[in-house]
PDB file of C-alpha atoms in Angstrom:
ATOM      1  CA  MET A   1       0.000   0.000   0.000  1.00  0.00           C
ATOM      2  CA  ARG A   2       2.878   2.319   0.883  1.00  0.00           C
ATOM      3  CA  ASN A   3       4.501   1.617  -2.513  1.00  0.00           C
ATOM      4  CA  LEU A   4       1.238   2.495  -4.278  1.00  0.00           C
ATOM      5  CA  THR A   5       1.028   5.862  -2.458  1.00  0.00           C
ATOM      6  CA  LEU A   6       4.672   6.625  -3.208  1.00  0.00           C
ATOM      7  CA  LEU A   7       4.136   5.675  -6.851  1.00  0.00           C
ATOM      8  CA  THR A   8       1.065   7.967  -7.050  1.00  0.00           C
ATOM      9  CA  VAL A   9       3.034  10.908  -5.621  1.00  0.00           C
ATOM     10  CA  LEU A  10       5.878  10.321  -8.077  1.00  0.00           C
ATOM     11  CA  VAL A  11       3.465  10.160 -11.028  1.00  0.00           C
ATOM     12  CA  ILE A  12       1.819  13.431  -9.954  1.00  0.00           C
ATOM     13  CA  ILE A  13       5.220  15.139  -9.618  1.00  0.00           C
ATOM     14  CA  GLY A  14       6.318  13.795 -13.010  1.00  0.00           C
ATOM     15  CA  VAL A  15       3.137  14.920 -14.799  1.00  0.00           C
ATOM     16  CA  GLY A  16       3.347  18.338 -13.117  1.00  0.00           C
ATOM     17  CA  SER A  17       6.966  18.765 -14.244  1.00  0.00           C
ATOM     18  CA  VAL A  18       6.072  17.924 -17.838  1.00  0.00           C
ATOM     19  CA  MET A  19       3.150  20.376 -17.794  1.00  0.00           C
ATOM     20  CA  MET A  20       5.273  23.167 -16.343  1.00  0.00           C
ATOM     21  CA  THR A  21       8.044  22.582 -18.876  1.00  0.00           C
ATOM     22  CA  GLY A  22       5.547  22.689 -21.732  1.00  0.00           C
ATOM     23  CA  CYS A  23       4.335  26.107 -20.598  1.00  0.00           C
ATOM     24  CA  SER A  24       7.684  27.737 -19.924  1.00  0.00           C
ATOM     25  CA  LYS A  25       8.867  30.816 -21.785  1.00  0.00           C
ATOM     26  CA  GLY A  26      11.756  28.811 -23.206  1.00  0.00           C
ATOM     27  CA  ASN A  27       9.341  27.079 -25.571  1.00  0.00           C
ATOM     28  CA  ALA A  28       7.516  30.286 -26.566  1.00  0.00           C
ATOM     29  CA  GLY A  29       8.212  31.943 -29.887  1.00  0.00           C
ATOM     30  CA  PRO A  30      10.129  35.204 -30.133  1.00  0.00           C
ATOM     31  CA  ALA A  31       8.369  38.338 -28.918  1.00  0.00           C
ATOM     32  CA  GLY A  32       6.903  40.508 -31.645  1.00  0.00           C
ATOM     33  CA  PRO A  33       7.919  44.127 -32.175  1.00  0.00           C
ATOM     34  CA  ALA A  34       6.501  46.703 -29.782  1.00  0.00           C
ATOM     35  CA  GLY A  35       3.613  48.628 -31.255  1.00  0.00           C
ATOM     36  CA  PRO A  36       3.381  52.413 -31.283  1.00  0.00           C
ATOM     37  CA  ALA A  37       1.992  54.215 -28.281  1.00  0.00           C
ATOM     38  CA  GLY A  38      -1.737  54.580 -28.655  1.00  0.00           C
ATOM     39  CA  PRO A  39      -3.982  57.538 -27.889  1.00  0.00           C
ATOM     40  CA  ASP A  40      -4.893  56.066 -24.503  1.00  0.00           C
ATOM     41  CA  SER A  41      -3.408  59.089 -22.759  1.00  0.00           C
ATOM     42  CA  VAL A  42      -5.929  61.317 -24.522  1.00  0.00           C
ATOM     43  CA  LEU A  43      -8.923  61.876 -22.264  1.00  0.00           C
ATOM     44  CA  TYR A  44     -12.306  63.175 -23.324  1.00  0.00           C
ATOM     45  CA  SER A  45     -15.556  63.944 -21.592  1.00  0.00           C
ATOM     46  CA  GLY A  46     -19.041  63.017 -22.603  1.00  0.00           C
ATOM     47  CA  TRP A  47     -21.327  65.743 -23.890  1.00  0.00           C
ATOM     48  CA  ASN A  48     -22.403  67.863 -20.908  1.00  0.00           C
ATOM     49  CA  THR A  49     -25.544  69.990 -20.955  1.00  0.00           C
ATOM     50  CA  LEU A  50     -24.548  73.475 -19.879  1.00  0.00           C
ATOM     51  CA  ALA A  51     -26.424  75.224 -17.084  1.00  0.00           C
ATOM     52  CA  MET A  52     -24.867  78.682 -17.086  1.00  0.00           C
ATOM     53  CA  SER A  53     -25.803  81.293 -14.521  1.00  0.00           C
ATOM     54  CA  PHE A  54     -25.668  85.052 -14.900  1.00  0.00           C
ATOM     55  CA  ASP A  55     -23.077  86.846 -12.781  1.00  0.00           C
ATOM     56  CA  ALA A  56     -24.076  90.513 -12.397  1.00  0.00           C
ATOM     57  CA  THR A  57     -20.581  91.439 -11.205  1.00  0.00           C
ATOM     58  CA  ASP A  58     -19.022  90.292 -14.489  1.00  0.00           C
ATOM     59  CA  SER A  59     -22.159  90.915 -16.599  1.00  0.00           C
ATOM     60  CA  ALA A  60     -21.610  87.476 -18.101  1.00  0.00           C
ATOM     61  CA  TYR A  61     -22.956  83.939 -18.059  1.00  0.00           C
ATOM     62  CA  GLU A  62     -20.647  81.531 -16.263  1.00  0.00           C
ATOM     63  CA  GLU A  63     -20.210  77.887 -15.375  1.00  0.00           C
ATOM     64  CA  THR A  64     -17.514  75.771 -13.749  1.00  0.00           C
ATOM     65  CA  ILE A  65     -17.033  72.178 -14.888  1.00  0.00           C
ATOM     66  CA  GLN A  66     -15.066  69.697 -12.795  1.00  0.00           C
ATOM     67  CA  ALA A  67     -12.419  68.020 -14.957  1.00  0.00           C
ATOM     68  CA  GLY A  68     -10.235  65.699 -12.911  1.00  0.00           C
ATOM     69  CA  GLY A  69      -8.088  64.802 -15.924  1.00  0.00           C
ATOM     70  CA  ILE A  70      -6.643  68.310 -16.137  1.00  0.00           C
ATOM     71  CA  THR A  71      -3.322  68.209 -14.309  1.00  0.00           C
ATOM     72  CA  SER A  72      -0.472  70.677 -14.026  1.00  0.00           C
ATOM     73  CA  ALA A  73       1.489  68.529 -16.518  1.00  0.00           C
ATOM     74  CA  ILE A  74      -1.326  68.893 -19.065  1.00  0.00           C
ATOM     75  CA  LEU A  75      -1.504  72.653 -18.491  1.00  0.00           C
ATOM     76  CA  ASN A  76       2.290  72.997 -18.875  1.00  0.00           C
ATOM     77  CA  GLN A  77       2.934  70.610 -21.766  1.00  0.00           C
ATOM     78  CA  GLY A  78      -0.371  69.535 -23.273  1.00  0.00           C
ATOM     79  CA  SER A  79      -3.645  71.061 -24.246  1.00  0.00           C
ATOM     80  CA  VAL A  80      -7.330  71.098 -23.377  1.00  0.00           C
ATOM     81  CA  ILE A  81      -9.756  71.670 -26.228  1.00  0.00           C
ATOM     82  CA  GLY A  82     -13.401  72.510 -25.582  1.00  0.00           C
ATOM     83  CA  TYR A  83     -16.205  71.979 -28.091  1.00  0.00           C
ATOM     84  CA  LEU A  84     -19.706  73.379 -28.202  1.00  0.00           C
ATOM     85  CA  LEU A  85     -22.632  71.860 -30.072  1.00  0.00           C
ATOM     86  CA  VAL A  86     -24.586  74.823 -31.436  1.00  0.00           C
ATOM     87  CA  GLN A  87     -27.715  75.110 -33.507  1.00  0.00           C
ATOM     88  CA  ASP A  88     -28.214  77.592 -36.350  1.00  0.00           C
ATOM     89  CA  PRO A  89     -31.385  79.519 -35.407  1.00  0.00           C
ATOM     90  CA  SER A  90     -32.376  80.074 -39.026  1.00  0.00           C
ATOM     91  CA  THR A  91     -31.963  76.499 -40.318  1.00  0.00           C
ATOM     92  CA  GLY A  92     -32.025  74.401 -37.144  1.00  0.00           C
ATOM     93  CA  ASP A  93     -28.863  72.602 -38.279  1.00  0.00           C
ATOM     94  CA  SER A  94     -26.398  71.648 -35.566  1.00  0.00           C
ATOM     95  CA  SER A  95     -22.630  71.814 -35.759  1.00  0.00           C
ATOM     96  CA  VAL A  96     -19.714  71.351 -33.418  1.00  0.00           C
ATOM     97  CA  ILE A  97     -17.425  74.339 -33.037  1.00  0.00           C
ATOM     98  CA  ASN A  98     -14.318  75.007 -31.021  1.00  0.00           C
ATOM     99  CA  ALA A  99     -15.800  76.517 -27.848  1.00  0.00           C
ATOM    100  CA  SER A 100     -13.125  79.216 -27.734  1.00  0.00           C
ATOM    101  CA  ILE A 101     -14.899  80.840 -30.699  1.00  0.00           C
ATOM    102  CA  ALA A 102     -18.078  81.334 -28.650  1.00  0.00           C
ATOM    103  CA  MET A 103     -16.847  81.811 -25.091  1.00  0.00           C
ATOM    104  CA  VAL A 104     -13.845  82.302 -22.865  1.00  0.00           C
ATOM    105  CA  GLU A 105     -12.477  79.086 -21.388  1.00  0.00           C
ATOM    106  CA  TYR A 106     -10.146  79.152 -18.388  1.00  0.00           C
ATOM    107  CA  PHE A 107      -8.423  75.822 -17.761  1.00  0.00           C
ATOM    108  CA  ALA A 108      -7.021  75.085 -14.313  1.00  0.00           C
ATOM    109  CA  VAL A 109      -5.999  71.961 -12.451  1.00  0.00           C
ATOM    110  CA  GLY A 110      -9.192  69.950 -11.981  1.00  0.00           C
ATOM    111  CA  HIS A 111     -11.690  72.289 -13.609  1.00  0.00           C
ATOM    112  CA  ILE A 112     -12.788  74.455 -16.519  1.00  0.00           C
ATOM    113  CA  PHE A 113     -14.363  77.869 -16.055  1.00  0.00           C
ATOM    114  CA  LEU A 114     -16.608  79.047 -18.911  1.00  0.00           C
ATOM    115  CA  GLN A 115     -17.693  82.649 -19.406  1.00  0.00           C
ATOM    116  CA  SER A 116     -19.778  84.214 -22.172  1.00  0.00           C
ATOM    117  CA  ASN A 117     -21.958  87.198 -23.021  1.00  0.00           C
ATOM    118  CA  VAL A 118     -24.398  84.667 -24.523  1.00  0.00           C
ATOM    119  CA  ASN A 119     -26.332  82.203 -22.397  1.00  0.00           C
ATOM    120  CA  TYR A 120     -25.425  78.754 -23.732  1.00  0.00           C
ATOM    121  CA  THR A 121     -27.594  76.944 -21.188  1.00  0.00           C
ATOM    122  CA  SER A 122     -28.958  73.702 -22.695  1.00  0.00           C
ATOM    123  CA  ASN A 123     -26.195  73.592 -25.303  1.00  0.00           C
ATOM    124  CA  LEU A 124     -23.820  70.644 -25.146  1.00  0.00           C
ATOM    125  CA  TYR A 125     -20.145  71.065 -24.211  1.00  0.00           C
ATOM    126  CA  ARG A 126     -17.347  68.513 -24.431  1.00  0.00           C
ATOM    127  CA  TYR A 127     -13.612  68.725 -23.814  1.00  0.00           C
ATOM    128  CA  VAL A 128     -10.587  66.734 -24.930  1.00  0.00           C
ATOM    129  CA  ILE A 129      -7.386  66.582 -22.873  1.00  0.00           C
ATOM    130  CA  VAL A 130      -4.297  66.049 -25.027  1.00  0.00           C
ATOM    131  CA  PRO A 131      -0.774  65.315 -23.756  1.00  0.00           C
ATOM    132  CA  SER A 132       2.189  67.045 -25.365  1.00  0.00           C
ATOM    133  CA  LYS A 133       2.342  64.573 -28.283  1.00  0.00           C
ATOM    134  CA  VAL A 134       0.069  61.810 -29.535  1.00  0.00           C
ATOM    135  CA  SER A 135       1.147  59.004 -31.850  1.00  0.00           C
ATOM    136  CA  THR A 136      -1.450  57.040 -33.752  1.00  0.00           C
ATOM    137  CA  THR A 137      -1.640  54.920 -36.879  1.00  0.00           C
ATOM    138  CA  ASP A 138      -3.962  55.447 -39.800  1.00  0.00           C
ATOM    139  CA  VAL A 139      -5.889  52.671 -41.569  1.00  0.00           C
ATOM    140  CA  SER A 140      -2.871  51.867 -43.739  1.00  0.00           C
ATOM    141  CA  GLY A 141      -0.714  51.341 -40.639  1.00  0.00           C
ATOM    142  CA  THR A 142       1.333  54.528 -41.104  1.00  0.00           C
ATOM    143  CA  LEU A 143       2.428  56.099 -37.823  1.00  0.00           C
ATOM    144  CA  HIS A 144       1.612  59.809 -37.354  1.00  0.00           C
ATOM    145  CA  THR A 145       2.679  61.957 -34.413  1.00  0.00           C
ATOM    146  CA  TYR A 146       0.739  65.127 -33.622  1.00  0.00           C
ATOM    147  CA  THR A 147       1.563  67.860 -31.148  1.00  0.00           C
ATOM    148  CA  ALA A 148      -1.123  69.223 -28.862  1.00  0.00           C
ATOM    149  CA  SER A 149      -0.995  72.456 -30.860  1.00  0.00           C
ATOM    150  CA  GLN A 150      -1.635  70.621 -34.155  1.00  0.00           C
ATOM    151  CA  LEU A 151      -4.573  68.729 -32.640  1.00  0.00           C
ATOM    152  CA  LYS A 152      -6.022  71.950 -31.238  1.00  0.00           C
ATOM    153  CA  GLN A 153      -6.129  73.458 -34.745  1.00  0.00           C
ATOM    154  CA  MET A 154      -7.982  70.488 -36.276  1.00  0.00           C
ATOM    155  CA  SER A 155     -11.691  70.395 -36.890  1.00  0.00           C
ATOM    156  CA  TYR A 156     -13.731  68.377 -34.404  1.00  0.00           C
ATOM    157  CA  SER A 157     -14.467  65.821 -37.105  1.00  0.00           C
ATOM    158  CA  ASP A 158     -10.780  65.311 -37.936  1.00  0.00           C
ATOM    159  CA  LEU A 159      -9.704  65.171 -34.297  1.00  0.00           C
ATOM    160  CA  THR A 160     -12.302  62.577 -33.312  1.00  0.00           C
ATOM    161  CA  LYS A 161     -11.463  60.462 -36.349  1.00  0.00           C
ATOM    162  CA  ILE A 162      -7.691  60.525 -35.710  1.00  0.00           C
ATOM    163  CA  LEU A 163      -8.032  59.785 -31.992  1.00  0.00           C
ATOM    164  CA  ALA A 164     -10.962  57.332 -32.348  1.00  0.00           C
ATOM    165  CA  ILE A 165     -13.137  59.385 -30.005  1.00  0.00           C
ATOM    166  CA  PRO A 166     -16.755  58.207 -30.147  1.00  0.00           C
ATOM    167  CA  ALA A 167     -19.549  60.654 -30.914  1.00  0.00           C
ATOM    168  CA  LYS A 168     -21.070  59.939 -27.484  1.00  0.00           C
ATOM    169  CA  GLY A 169     -19.575  58.777 -24.230  1.00  0.00           C
ATOM    170  CA  SER A 170     -16.394  59.602 -22.383  1.00  0.00           C
ATOM    171  CA  SER A 171     -13.029  58.070 -21.560  1.00  0.00           C
ATOM    172  CA  ALA A 172     -13.105  55.332 -18.986  1.00  0.00           C
ATOM    173  CA  GLN A 173     -10.390  57.159 -17.053  1.00  0.00           C
ATOM    174  CA  PHE A 174     -12.580  59.977 -15.761  1.00  0.00           C
ATOM    175  CA  SER A 175     -15.992  61.569 -15.904  1.00  0.00           C
ATOM    176  CA  SER A 176     -17.173  65.141 -15.815  1.00  0.00           C
ATOM    177  CA  ASP A 177     -19.394  66.608 -13.117  1.00  0.00           C
ATOM    178  CA  HIS A 178     -20.811  70.115 -12.980  1.00  0.00           C
ATOM    179  CA  GLN A 179     -20.336  72.237  -9.918  1.00  0.00           C
TER     180      GLN A 179
END
């Protein structure tokens, strides 16, 4: 009986050794080349409905948006780009514009302060946080590197296409809350 138990233990050890050897890195193929850095460091909010309030002291409409993704490193080396979804009163057509065309945006660590002579309450606002450089590949596999300044000058359509930003939703890394 003791020989049977000892034999069972030896078989288990032998089978375990074979299984571990079969799964070792020594039998794995060579590692493939490292891919380019993706746009995962680019953060973007969902579309936020503005609720601006009038400040009689400044004679302007204002709102503060909490934006946890804005850090001192982003303010010093990167860029924050705000977008506003506006509707043409004569045609009813909507378009996305760079928010800096319609209002003043102050970016600070953790928040965005909006100020305008026009009440944009009920309009949608979204922001994109861009590090100093972003590398991405196009559909042909060609690597392109863009500076924050270059991305800031692009149309919303081009920027969202290059960075694969969905029309709705936000980055998983953070969310935006109004104050």
